[in-house]
PDB file of C-alpha atoms and ligand atoms in Angstrom:
ATOM      1  CA  MET A 276      -6.490 -15.069   0.207  1.00  0.00           C
ATOM      2  CA  TYR A 277      -3.162 -13.364   0.988  1.00  0.00           C
ATOM      3  CA  SER A 278       0.255 -15.028   1.208  1.00  0.00           C
ATOM      4  CA  GLU A 279       2.179 -15.131   4.469  1.00  0.00           C
ATOM      5  CA  LYS A 280       4.705 -12.654   3.075  1.00  0.00           C
ATOM      6  CA  VAL A 281       1.951 -10.190   2.157  1.00  0.00           C
ATOM      7  CA  MET A 282       0.480 -10.444   5.667  1.00  0.00           C
ATOM      8  CA  ASP A 283       3.948 -10.028   7.176  1.00  0.00           C
ATOM      9  CA  HIS A 284       4.753  -6.870   5.198  1.00  0.00           C
ATOM     10  CA  PHE A 285       1.225  -5.535   5.815  1.00  0.00           C
ATOM     11  CA  SER A 286       1.419  -6.089   9.584  1.00  0.00           C
ATOM     12  CA  ASN A 287       5.046  -4.953   9.938  1.00  0.00           C
ATOM     13  CA  PRO A 288       5.755  -2.647   7.013  1.00  0.00           C
ATOM     14  CA  ARG A 289       9.441  -1.861   6.495  1.00  0.00           C
ATOM     15  CA  ASN A 290      10.767   1.642   5.857  1.00  0.00           C
ATOM     16  CA  VAL A 291       7.629   3.657   6.558  1.00  0.00           C
ATOM     17  CA  GLY A 292       8.336   7.354   6.966  1.00  0.00           C
ATOM     18  CA  GLU A 293       9.932  10.357   5.331  1.00  0.00           C
ATOM     19  CA  ILE A 294      13.492  11.337   4.405  1.00  0.00           C
ATOM     20  CA  GLU A 295      14.410  14.965   4.918  1.00  0.00           C
ATOM     21  CA  ASN A 296      16.312  16.504   2.002  1.00  0.00           C
ATOM     22  CA  ALA A 297      15.817  13.319  -0.015  1.00  0.00           C
ATOM     23  CA  SER A 298      17.700  12.964  -3.324  1.00  0.00           C
ATOM     24  CA  GLY A 299      14.419  12.152  -5.012  1.00  0.00           C
ATOM     25  CA  VAL A 300      10.732  12.218  -4.019  1.00  0.00           C
ATOM     26  CA  GLY A 301       7.904  10.710  -6.024  1.00  0.00           C
ATOM     27  CA  THR A 302       4.182  11.114  -5.347  1.00  0.00           C
ATOM     28  CA  VAL A 303       1.684   9.154  -7.382  1.00  0.00           C
ATOM     29  CA  GLY A 304      -2.061   8.574  -7.257  1.00  0.00           C
ATOM     30  CA  ASN A 305      -4.088   5.529  -8.085  1.00  0.00           C
ATOM     31  CA  ALA A 306      -6.845   6.488 -10.507  1.00  0.00           C
ATOM     32  CA  LYS A 307      -8.772   3.300  -9.753  1.00  0.00           C
ATOM     33  CA  CYS A 308      -9.240   3.754  -6.013  1.00  0.00           C
ATOM     34  CA  GLY A 309      -8.132   7.350  -5.335  1.00  0.00           C
ATOM     35  CA  ASP A 310      -5.230   6.385  -3.092  1.00  0.00           C
ATOM     36  CA  ILE A 311      -1.872   8.127  -2.933  1.00  0.00           C
ATOM     37  CA  MET A 312       1.690   7.021  -2.285  1.00  0.00           C
ATOM     38  CA  ARG A 313       4.888   8.983  -1.656  1.00  0.00           C
ATOM     39  CA  MET A 314       8.360   7.479  -1.984  1.00  0.00           C
ATOM     40  CA  TYR A 315      11.607   9.075  -0.728  1.00  0.00           C
ATOM     41  CA  LEU A 316      15.059   8.026  -1.991  1.00  0.00           C
ATOM     42  CA  ASP A 317      18.460   8.891  -0.612  1.00  0.00           C
ATOM     43  CA  ILE A 318      21.088   8.355  -3.308  1.00  0.00           C
ATOM     44  CA  ASP A 319      24.832   8.794  -2.810  1.00  0.00           C
ATOM     45  CA  ASP A 320      27.366  10.347  -5.219  1.00  0.00           C
ATOM     46  CA  SER A 321      28.060   7.017  -6.918  1.00  0.00           C
ATOM     47  CA  GLY A 322      24.358   6.599  -7.724  1.00  0.00           C
ATOM     48  CA  VAL A 323      23.620   3.947  -5.092  1.00  0.00           C
ATOM     49  CA  ILE A 324      20.343   4.033  -3.142  1.00  0.00           C
ATOM     50  CA  LYS A 325      21.340   4.325   0.507  1.00  0.00           C
ATOM     51  CA  ASP A 326      17.870   4.753   1.984  1.00  0.00           C
ATOM     52  CA  CYS A 327      14.263   4.536   0.895  1.00  0.00           C
ATOM     53  CA  LYS A 328      11.077   5.371   2.783  1.00  0.00           C
ATOM     54  CA  PHE A 329       7.396   5.547   1.882  1.00  0.00           C
ATOM     55  CA  LYS A 330       4.049   6.821   3.091  1.00  0.00           C
ATOM     56  CA  THR A 331       0.662   5.770   1.805  1.00  0.00           C
ATOM     57  CA  PHE A 332      -3.035   6.015   2.468  1.00  0.00           C
ATOM     58  CA  GLY A 333      -3.491   2.896   0.357  1.00  0.00           C
ATOM     59  CA  CYS A 334      -4.817  -0.524   1.282  1.00  0.00           C
ATOM     60  CA  GLY A 335      -2.984  -3.513   2.714  1.00  0.00           C
ATOM     61  CA  ALA A 336      -1.797  -4.621  -0.721  1.00  0.00           C
ATOM     62  CA  ALA A 337      -0.334  -1.167  -1.393  1.00  0.00           C
ATOM     63  CA  VAL A 338       1.390  -1.198   2.006  1.00  0.00           C
ATOM     64  CA  ALA A 339       2.831  -4.697   1.474  1.00  0.00           C
ATOM     65  CA  THR A 340       4.105  -4.039  -2.066  1.00  0.00           C
ATOM     66  CA  SER A 341       5.674  -0.714  -1.076  1.00  0.00           C
ATOM     67  CA  SER A 342       7.343  -2.275   1.938  1.00  0.00           C
ATOM     68  CA  MET A 343       8.794  -5.064  -0.211  1.00  0.00           C
ATOM     69  CA  ALA A 344       9.757  -2.598  -2.964  1.00  0.00           C
ATOM     70  CA  THR A 345      11.773  -0.467  -0.525  1.00  0.00           C
ATOM     71  CA  GLU A 346      13.693  -3.593   0.498  1.00  0.00           C
ATOM     72  CA  LEU A 347      14.361  -4.471  -3.142  1.00  0.00           C
ATOM     73  CA  VAL A 348      15.720  -1.034  -4.148  1.00  0.00           C
ATOM     74  CA  MET A 349      17.929  -0.604  -1.068  1.00  0.00           C
ATOM     75  CA  GLY A 350      21.601  -0.829  -2.065  1.00  0.00           C
ATOM     76  CA  LYS A 351      20.810  -0.916  -5.782  1.00  0.00           C
ATOM     77  CA  THR A 352      22.088   1.591  -8.332  1.00  0.00           C
ATOM     78  CA  VAL A 353      19.654   3.937 -10.045  1.00  0.00           C
ATOM     79  CA  GLU A 354      19.880   1.837 -13.226  1.00  0.00           C
ATOM     80  CA  GLU A 355      19.146  -1.379 -11.362  1.00  0.00           C
ATOM     81  CA  ALA A 356      16.258   0.192  -9.457  1.00  0.00           C
ATOM     82  CA  LEU A 357      14.643   1.390 -12.682  1.00  0.00           C
ATOM     83  CA  LYS A 358      14.381  -2.231 -13.791  1.00  0.00           C
ATOM     84  CA  ILE A 359      12.387  -3.368 -10.746  1.00  0.00           C
ATOM     85  CA  THR A 360       8.837  -3.978 -11.922  1.00  0.00           C
ATOM     86  CA  ASN A 361       5.662  -4.506  -9.936  1.00  0.00           C
ATOM     87  CA  LYS A 362       5.782  -8.087 -11.262  1.00  0.00           C
ATOM     88  CA  ALA A 363       9.112  -8.647  -9.483  1.00  0.00           C
ATOM     89  CA  VAL A 364       7.698  -7.123  -6.291  1.00  0.00           C
ATOM     90  CA  MET A 365       4.618  -9.343  -6.462  1.00  0.00           C
ATOM     91  CA  GLU A 366       6.771 -12.419  -7.031  1.00  0.00           C
ATOM     92  CA  ALA A 367       8.866 -11.529  -4.001  1.00  0.00           C
ATOM     93  CA  LEU A 368       5.585 -11.439  -2.032  1.00  0.00           C
ATOM     94  CA  ASP A 369       4.447 -14.836  -3.399  1.00  0.00           C
ATOM     95  CA  GLY A 370       1.670 -13.211  -5.379  1.00  0.00           C
ATOM     96  CA  LEU A 371      -1.407 -11.038  -4.908  1.00  0.00           C
ATOM     97  CA  PRO A 372      -5.093 -11.624  -5.738  1.00  0.00           C
ATOM     98  CA  PRO A 373      -5.981 -10.292  -9.231  1.00  0.00           C
ATOM     99  CA  ALA A 374      -8.253  -7.578  -7.786  1.00  0.00           C
ATOM    100  CA  LYS A 375      -5.260  -6.090  -5.956  1.00  0.00           C
ATOM    101  CA  ILE A 376      -2.718  -5.936  -8.775  1.00  0.00           C
ATOM    102  CA  HIS A 377      -3.555  -2.289  -9.484  1.00  0.00           C
ATOM    103  CA  CYS A 378      -2.536  -1.505  -5.885  1.00  0.00           C
ATOM    104  CA  SER A 379       0.930  -2.957  -6.492  1.00  0.00           C
ATOM    105  CA  LEU A 380       1.442  -0.493  -9.354  1.00  0.00           C
ATOM    106  CA  LEU A 381       1.529   2.387  -6.867  1.00  0.00           C
ATOM    107  CA  ALA A 382       4.915   1.264  -5.521  1.00  0.00           C
ATOM    108  CA  GLU A 383       6.514   0.834  -8.951  1.00  0.00           C
ATOM    109  CA  GLU A 384       5.207   4.186 -10.159  1.00  0.00           C
ATOM    110  CA  ALA A 385       6.277   5.991  -6.993  1.00  0.00           C
ATOM    111  CA  ILE A 386       9.838   4.623  -7.244  1.00  0.00           C
ATOM    112  CA  HIS A 387      10.062   5.604 -10.913  1.00  0.00           C
ATOM    113  CA  SER A 388       8.706   9.034 -10.087  1.00  0.00           C
ATOM    114  CA  ALA A 389      11.285   9.472  -7.292  1.00  0.00           C
ATOM    115  CA  LEU A 390      14.116   8.312  -9.594  1.00  0.00           C
ATOM    116  CA  TRP A 391      12.902  10.771 -12.229  1.00  0.00           C
ATOM    117  CA  ASP A 392      12.891  13.553  -9.639  1.00  0.00           C
ATOM    118  CA  TYR A 393      16.494  12.635  -8.716  1.00  0.00           C
ATOM    119  CA  ALA A 394      17.557  12.587 -12.393  1.00  0.00           C
ATOM    120  CA  GLU A 395      16.058  16.022 -13.010  1.00  0.00           C
ATOM    121  CA  LYS A 396      17.928  17.478 -10.038  1.00  0.00           C
ATOM    122  CA  ASN A 397      21.291  16.015 -11.111  1.00  0.00           C
TER     123      ASN A 397
ATOM    124  CA  MET B 431      -7.270  16.271   0.933  1.00  0.00           C
ATOM    125  CA  TYR B 432      -8.164  14.522   4.235  1.00  0.00           C
ATOM    126  CA  SER B 433      -9.578  16.134   7.364  1.00  0.00           C
ATOM    127  CA  GLU B 434      -7.613  16.179  10.608  1.00  0.00           C
ATOM    128  CA  LYS B 435     -10.032  13.677  12.135  1.00  0.00           C
ATOM    129  CA  VAL B 436      -9.536  11.262   9.231  1.00  0.00           C
ATOM    130  CA  MET B 437      -5.752  11.501   9.573  1.00  0.00           C
ATOM    131  CA  ASP B 438      -6.034  11.029  13.348  1.00  0.00           C
ATOM    132  CA  HIS B 439      -8.176   7.872  13.070  1.00  0.00           C
ATOM    133  CA  PHE B 440      -5.964   6.589  10.229  1.00  0.00           C
ATOM    134  CA  SER B 441      -2.726   7.110  12.186  1.00  0.00           C
ATOM    135  CA  ASN B 442      -4.123   5.918  15.527  1.00  0.00           C
ATOM    136  CA  PRO B 443      -7.034   3.642  14.748  1.00  0.00           C
ATOM    137  CA  ARG B 444      -9.236   2.800  17.743  1.00  0.00           C
ATOM    138  CA  ASN B 445     -10.428  -0.730  18.536  1.00  0.00           C
ATOM    139  CA  VAL B 446      -8.323  -2.696  16.062  1.00  0.00           C
ATOM    140  CA  GLY B 447      -8.292  -6.408  16.801  1.00  0.00           C
ATOM    141  CA  GLU B 448     -10.489  -9.405  17.379  1.00  0.00           C
ATOM    142  CA  ILE B 449     -12.971 -10.452  20.069  1.00  0.00           C
ATOM    143  CA  GLU B 450     -12.941 -14.115  21.064  1.00  0.00           C
ATOM    144  CA  ASN B 451     -16.405 -15.652  21.343  1.00  0.00           C
ATOM    145  CA  ALA B 452     -17.960 -12.458  20.018  1.00  0.00           C
ATOM    146  CA  SER B 453     -21.766 -12.130  20.112  1.00  0.00           C
ATOM    147  CA  GLY B 454     -21.711 -11.242  16.429  1.00  0.00           C
ATOM    148  CA  VAL B 455     -19.100 -11.241  13.662  1.00  0.00           C
ATOM    149  CA  GLY B 456     -19.533  -9.684  10.244  1.00  0.00           C
ATOM    150  CA  THR B 457     -17.187 -10.024   7.272  1.00  0.00           C
ATOM    151  CA  VAL B 458     -17.839  -7.979   4.158  1.00  0.00           C
ATOM    152  CA  GLY B 459     -16.013  -7.301   0.905  1.00  0.00           C
ATOM    153  CA  ASN B 460     -15.843  -4.174  -1.201  1.00  0.00           C
ATOM    154  CA  ALA B 461     -16.769  -5.030  -4.793  1.00  0.00           C
ATOM    155  CA  LYS B 462     -15.174  -1.817  -6.063  1.00  0.00           C
ATOM    156  CA  CYS B 463     -11.646  -2.361  -4.731  1.00  0.00           C
ATOM    157  CA  GLY B 464     -11.572  -5.982  -3.521  1.00  0.00           C
ATOM    158  CA  ASP B 465     -10.819  -5.036   0.077  1.00  0.00           C
ATOM    159  CA  ILE B 466     -12.238  -6.846   3.084  1.00  0.00           C
ATOM    160  CA  MET B 467     -13.327  -5.886   6.598  1.00  0.00           C
ATOM    161  CA  ARG B 468     -14.276  -7.905   9.661  1.00  0.00           C
ATOM    162  CA  MET B 469     -16.202  -6.483  12.610  1.00  0.00           C
ATOM    163  CA  TYR B 470     -16.624  -8.137  16.041  1.00  0.00           C
ATOM    164  CA  LEU B 471     -19.360  -7.133  18.510  1.00  0.00           C
ATOM    165  CA  ASP B 472     -19.735  -8.061  22.146  1.00  0.00           C
ATOM    166  CA  ILE B 473     -23.362  -7.554  23.199  1.00  0.00           C
ATOM    167  CA  ASP B 474     -24.688  -8.049  26.735  1.00  0.00           C
ATOM    168  CA  ASP B 475     -27.989  -9.635  27.796  1.00  0.00           C
ATOM    169  CA  SER B 476     -29.817  -6.313  27.663  1.00  0.00           C
ATOM    170  CA  GLY B 477     -28.771  -5.830  24.029  1.00  0.00           C
ATOM    171  CA  VAL B 478     -26.132  -3.174  24.668  1.00  0.00           C
ATOM    172  CA  ILE B 479     -22.862  -3.216  22.703  1.00  0.00           C
ATOM    173  CA  LYS B 480     -20.119  -3.553  25.291  1.00  0.00           C
ATOM    174  CA  ASP B 481     -17.169  -3.947  22.928  1.00  0.00           C
ATOM    175  CA  CYS B 482     -16.451  -3.650  19.245  1.00  0.00           C
ATOM    176  CA  LYS B 483     -13.261  -4.444  17.314  1.00  0.00           C
ATOM    177  CA  PHE B 484     -12.335  -4.541  13.642  1.00  0.00           C
ATOM    178  CA  LYS B 485      -9.705  -5.781  11.233  1.00  0.00           C
ATOM    179  CA  THR B 486      -9.278  -4.644   7.667  1.00  0.00           C
ATOM    180  CA  PHE B 487      -6.981  -4.892   4.696  1.00  0.00           C
ATOM    181  CA  GLY B 488      -8.632  -1.755   3.317  1.00  0.00           C
ATOM    182  CA  CYS B 489      -7.188   1.684   2.679  1.00  0.00           C
ATOM    183  CA  GLY B 490      -6.733   4.619   5.024  1.00  0.00           C
ATOM    184  CA  ALA B 491     -10.309   5.780   4.507  1.00  0.00           C
ATOM    185  CA  ALA B 492     -11.599   2.315   5.430  1.00  0.00           C
ATOM    186  CA  VAL B 493      -9.407   2.297   8.540  1.00  0.00           C
ATOM    187  CA  ALA B 494     -10.559   5.775   9.607  1.00  0.00           C
ATOM    188  CA  THR B 495     -14.271   5.131   9.055  1.00  0.00           C
ATOM    189  CA  SER B 496     -14.142   1.773  10.853  1.00  0.00           C
ATOM    190  CA  SER B 497     -12.273   3.286  13.760  1.00  0.00           C
ATOM    191  CA  MET B 498     -14.855   6.064  14.073  1.00  0.00           C
ATOM    192  CA  ALA B 499     -17.735   3.604  13.590  1.00  0.00           C
ATOM    193  CA  THR B 500     -16.529   1.416  16.478  1.00  0.00           C
ATOM    194  CA  GLU B 501     -16.543   4.502  18.716  1.00  0.00           C
ATOM    195  CA  LEU B 502     -20.064   5.392  17.590  1.00  0.00           C
ATOM    196  CA  VAL B 503     -21.579   1.943  18.267  1.00  0.00           C
ATOM    197  CA  MET B 504     -19.905   1.446  21.648  1.00  0.00           C
ATOM    198  CA  GLY B 505     -22.519   1.613  24.419  1.00  0.00           C
ATOM    199  CA  LYS B 506     -25.415   1.734  21.961  1.00  0.00           C
ATOM    200  CA  THR B 507     -28.271  -0.771  21.837  1.00  0.00           C
ATOM    201  CA  VAL B 508     -28.631  -3.068  18.842  1.00  0.00           C
ATOM    202  CA  GLU B 509     -31.545  -0.951  17.587  1.00  0.00           C
ATOM    203  CA  GLU B 510     -29.568   2.275  17.859  1.00  0.00           C
ATOM    204  CA  ALA B 511     -26.512   0.733  16.191  1.00  0.00           C
ATOM    205  CA  LEU B 512     -28.591  -0.422  13.225  1.00  0.00           C
ATOM    206  CA  LYS B 513     -29.443   3.214  12.528  1.00  0.00           C
ATOM    207  CA  ILE B 514     -25.818   4.351  12.231  1.00  0.00           C
ATOM    208  CA  THR B 515     -25.180   5.020   8.549  1.00  0.00           C
ATOM    209  CA  ASN B 516     -21.935   5.606   6.685  1.00  0.00           C
ATOM    210  CA  LYS B 517     -23.188   9.182   6.248  1.00  0.00           C
ATOM    211  CA  ALA B 518     -23.178   9.670  10.031  1.00  0.00           C
ATOM    212  CA  VAL B 519     -19.700   8.165  10.270  1.00  0.00           C
ATOM    213  CA  MET B 520     -18.395  10.428   7.502  1.00  0.00           C
ATOM    214  CA  GLU B 521     -19.935  13.476   9.183  1.00  0.00           C
ATOM    215  CA  ALA B 522     -18.248  12.536  12.449  1.00  0.00           C
ATOM    216  CA  LEU B 523     -14.964  12.496  10.489  1.00  0.00           C
ATOM    217  CA  ASP B 524     -15.629  15.918   8.882  1.00  0.00           C
ATOM    218  CA  GLY B 525     -16.065  14.321   5.468  1.00  0.00           C
ATOM    219  CA  LEU B 526     -14.180  12.200   2.930  1.00  0.00           C
ATOM    220  CA  PRO B 527     -13.166  12.838  -0.686  1.00  0.00           C
ATOM    221  CA  PRO B 528     -15.807  11.513  -3.146  1.00  0.00           C
ATOM    222  CA  ALA B 529     -13.430   8.813  -4.470  1.00  0.00           C
ATOM    223  CA  LYS B 530     -13.262   7.300  -0.984  1.00  0.00           C
ATOM    224  CA  ILE B 531     -16.952   7.112  -0.123  1.00  0.00           C
ATOM    225  CA  HIS B 532     -17.152   3.471  -1.229  1.00  0.00           C
ATOM    226  CA  CYS B 533     -14.516   2.688   1.415  1.00  0.00           C
ATOM    227  CA  SER B 534     -16.715   4.123   4.165  1.00  0.00           C
ATOM    228  CA  LEU B 535     -19.465   1.668   3.215  1.00  0.00           C
ATOM    229  CA  LEU B 536     -17.311  -1.229   4.414  1.00  0.00           C
ATOM    230  CA  ALA B 537     -17.712  -0.167   8.050  1.00  0.00           C
ATOM    231  CA  GLU B 538     -21.493   0.269   7.844  1.00  0.00           C
ATOM    232  CA  GLU B 539     -21.953  -3.054   6.062  1.00  0.00           C
ATOM    233  CA  ALA B 540     -19.658  -4.911   8.453  1.00  0.00           C
ATOM    234  CA  ILE B 541     -21.550  -3.600  11.504  1.00  0.00           C
ATOM    235  CA  HIS B 542     -24.885  -4.548   9.955  1.00  0.00           C
ATOM    236  CA  SER B 543     -23.533  -7.968   9.082  1.00  0.00           C
ATOM    237  CA  ALA B 544     -22.259  -8.483  12.659  1.00  0.00           C
ATOM    238  CA  LEU B 545     -25.627  -7.358  14.100  1.00  0.00           C
ATOM    239  CA  TRP B 546     -27.381  -9.758  11.741  1.00  0.00           C
ATOM    240  CA  ASP B 547     -25.092 -12.567  12.898  1.00  0.00           C
ATOM    241  CA  TYR B 548     -25.970 -11.723  16.518  1.00  0.00           C
ATOM    242  CA  ALA B 549     -29.709 -11.670  15.726  1.00  0.00           C
ATOM    243  CA  GLU B 550     -29.530 -15.068  14.046  1.00  0.00           C
ATOM    244  CA  LYS B 551     -27.780 -16.588  17.064  1.00  0.00           C
ATOM    245  CA  ASN B 552     -30.304 -15.180  19.564  1.00  0.00           C
TER     246      ASN B 552
HETATM  247  S1  FES C 235      -9.767   1.435  -1.599  1.00  0.00           S
HETATM  248 FE1  FES C 235     -10.480  -0.440  -0.779  1.00  0.00          FE
HETATM  249  S2  FES C 235     -11.350   0.160   1.101  1.00  0.00           S
HETATM  250 FE2  FES C 235     -10.625   2.008   0.276  1.00  0.00          FE
END
């Protein structure tokens, strides 16, 4: 049912945690299942994402997509990170079952929300 | 949003894993969110549950209720375990938000399914 990459990122999620004094923080909720996700970004003066961490109460699919998403945004510029879609994250994970696609949206929305928070502060 | 007990069982879930040659195994799916849960029971000759382990791809609420449910069934007889409802598990956790009640059903259904599997084999 789940790809090896999904199981890997679910069992060993990357970049779980918080960043103190983060450049941007985004918290989003999933209307469909009631879950929440928080994403922290640390962005340097040249607009490059130096660190990214997340916390979620969401399911395994939400954990796996967020973990992969943090790896994809790391080292990217704000402009590049804005272009990362949940489709790209799912492809990097070799797909997700249709019933779990809404879970993958949490990661995309949380990153956008954190980037928005950063933009408002700068 | 979540009680201290829910956060405790979510962060440090009890009895996660598998039991080889379990007396009963139950796998159930959640129609609402597409998540799955598997429960393993080890039951001795007198019908007492000696061990109980679970695995899930479900959200934090599913993890917390399953963790609490495994603690509640441990040491109980099959008859007693059949009477444990998701309501009892939620009460033991000091409640869950309404949007997450469907998640708590996974644990109850998985235990019932594992007990049913045991009954069929014996
Ligand atoms: S949202 Fe699927 S088990 Fe909670």
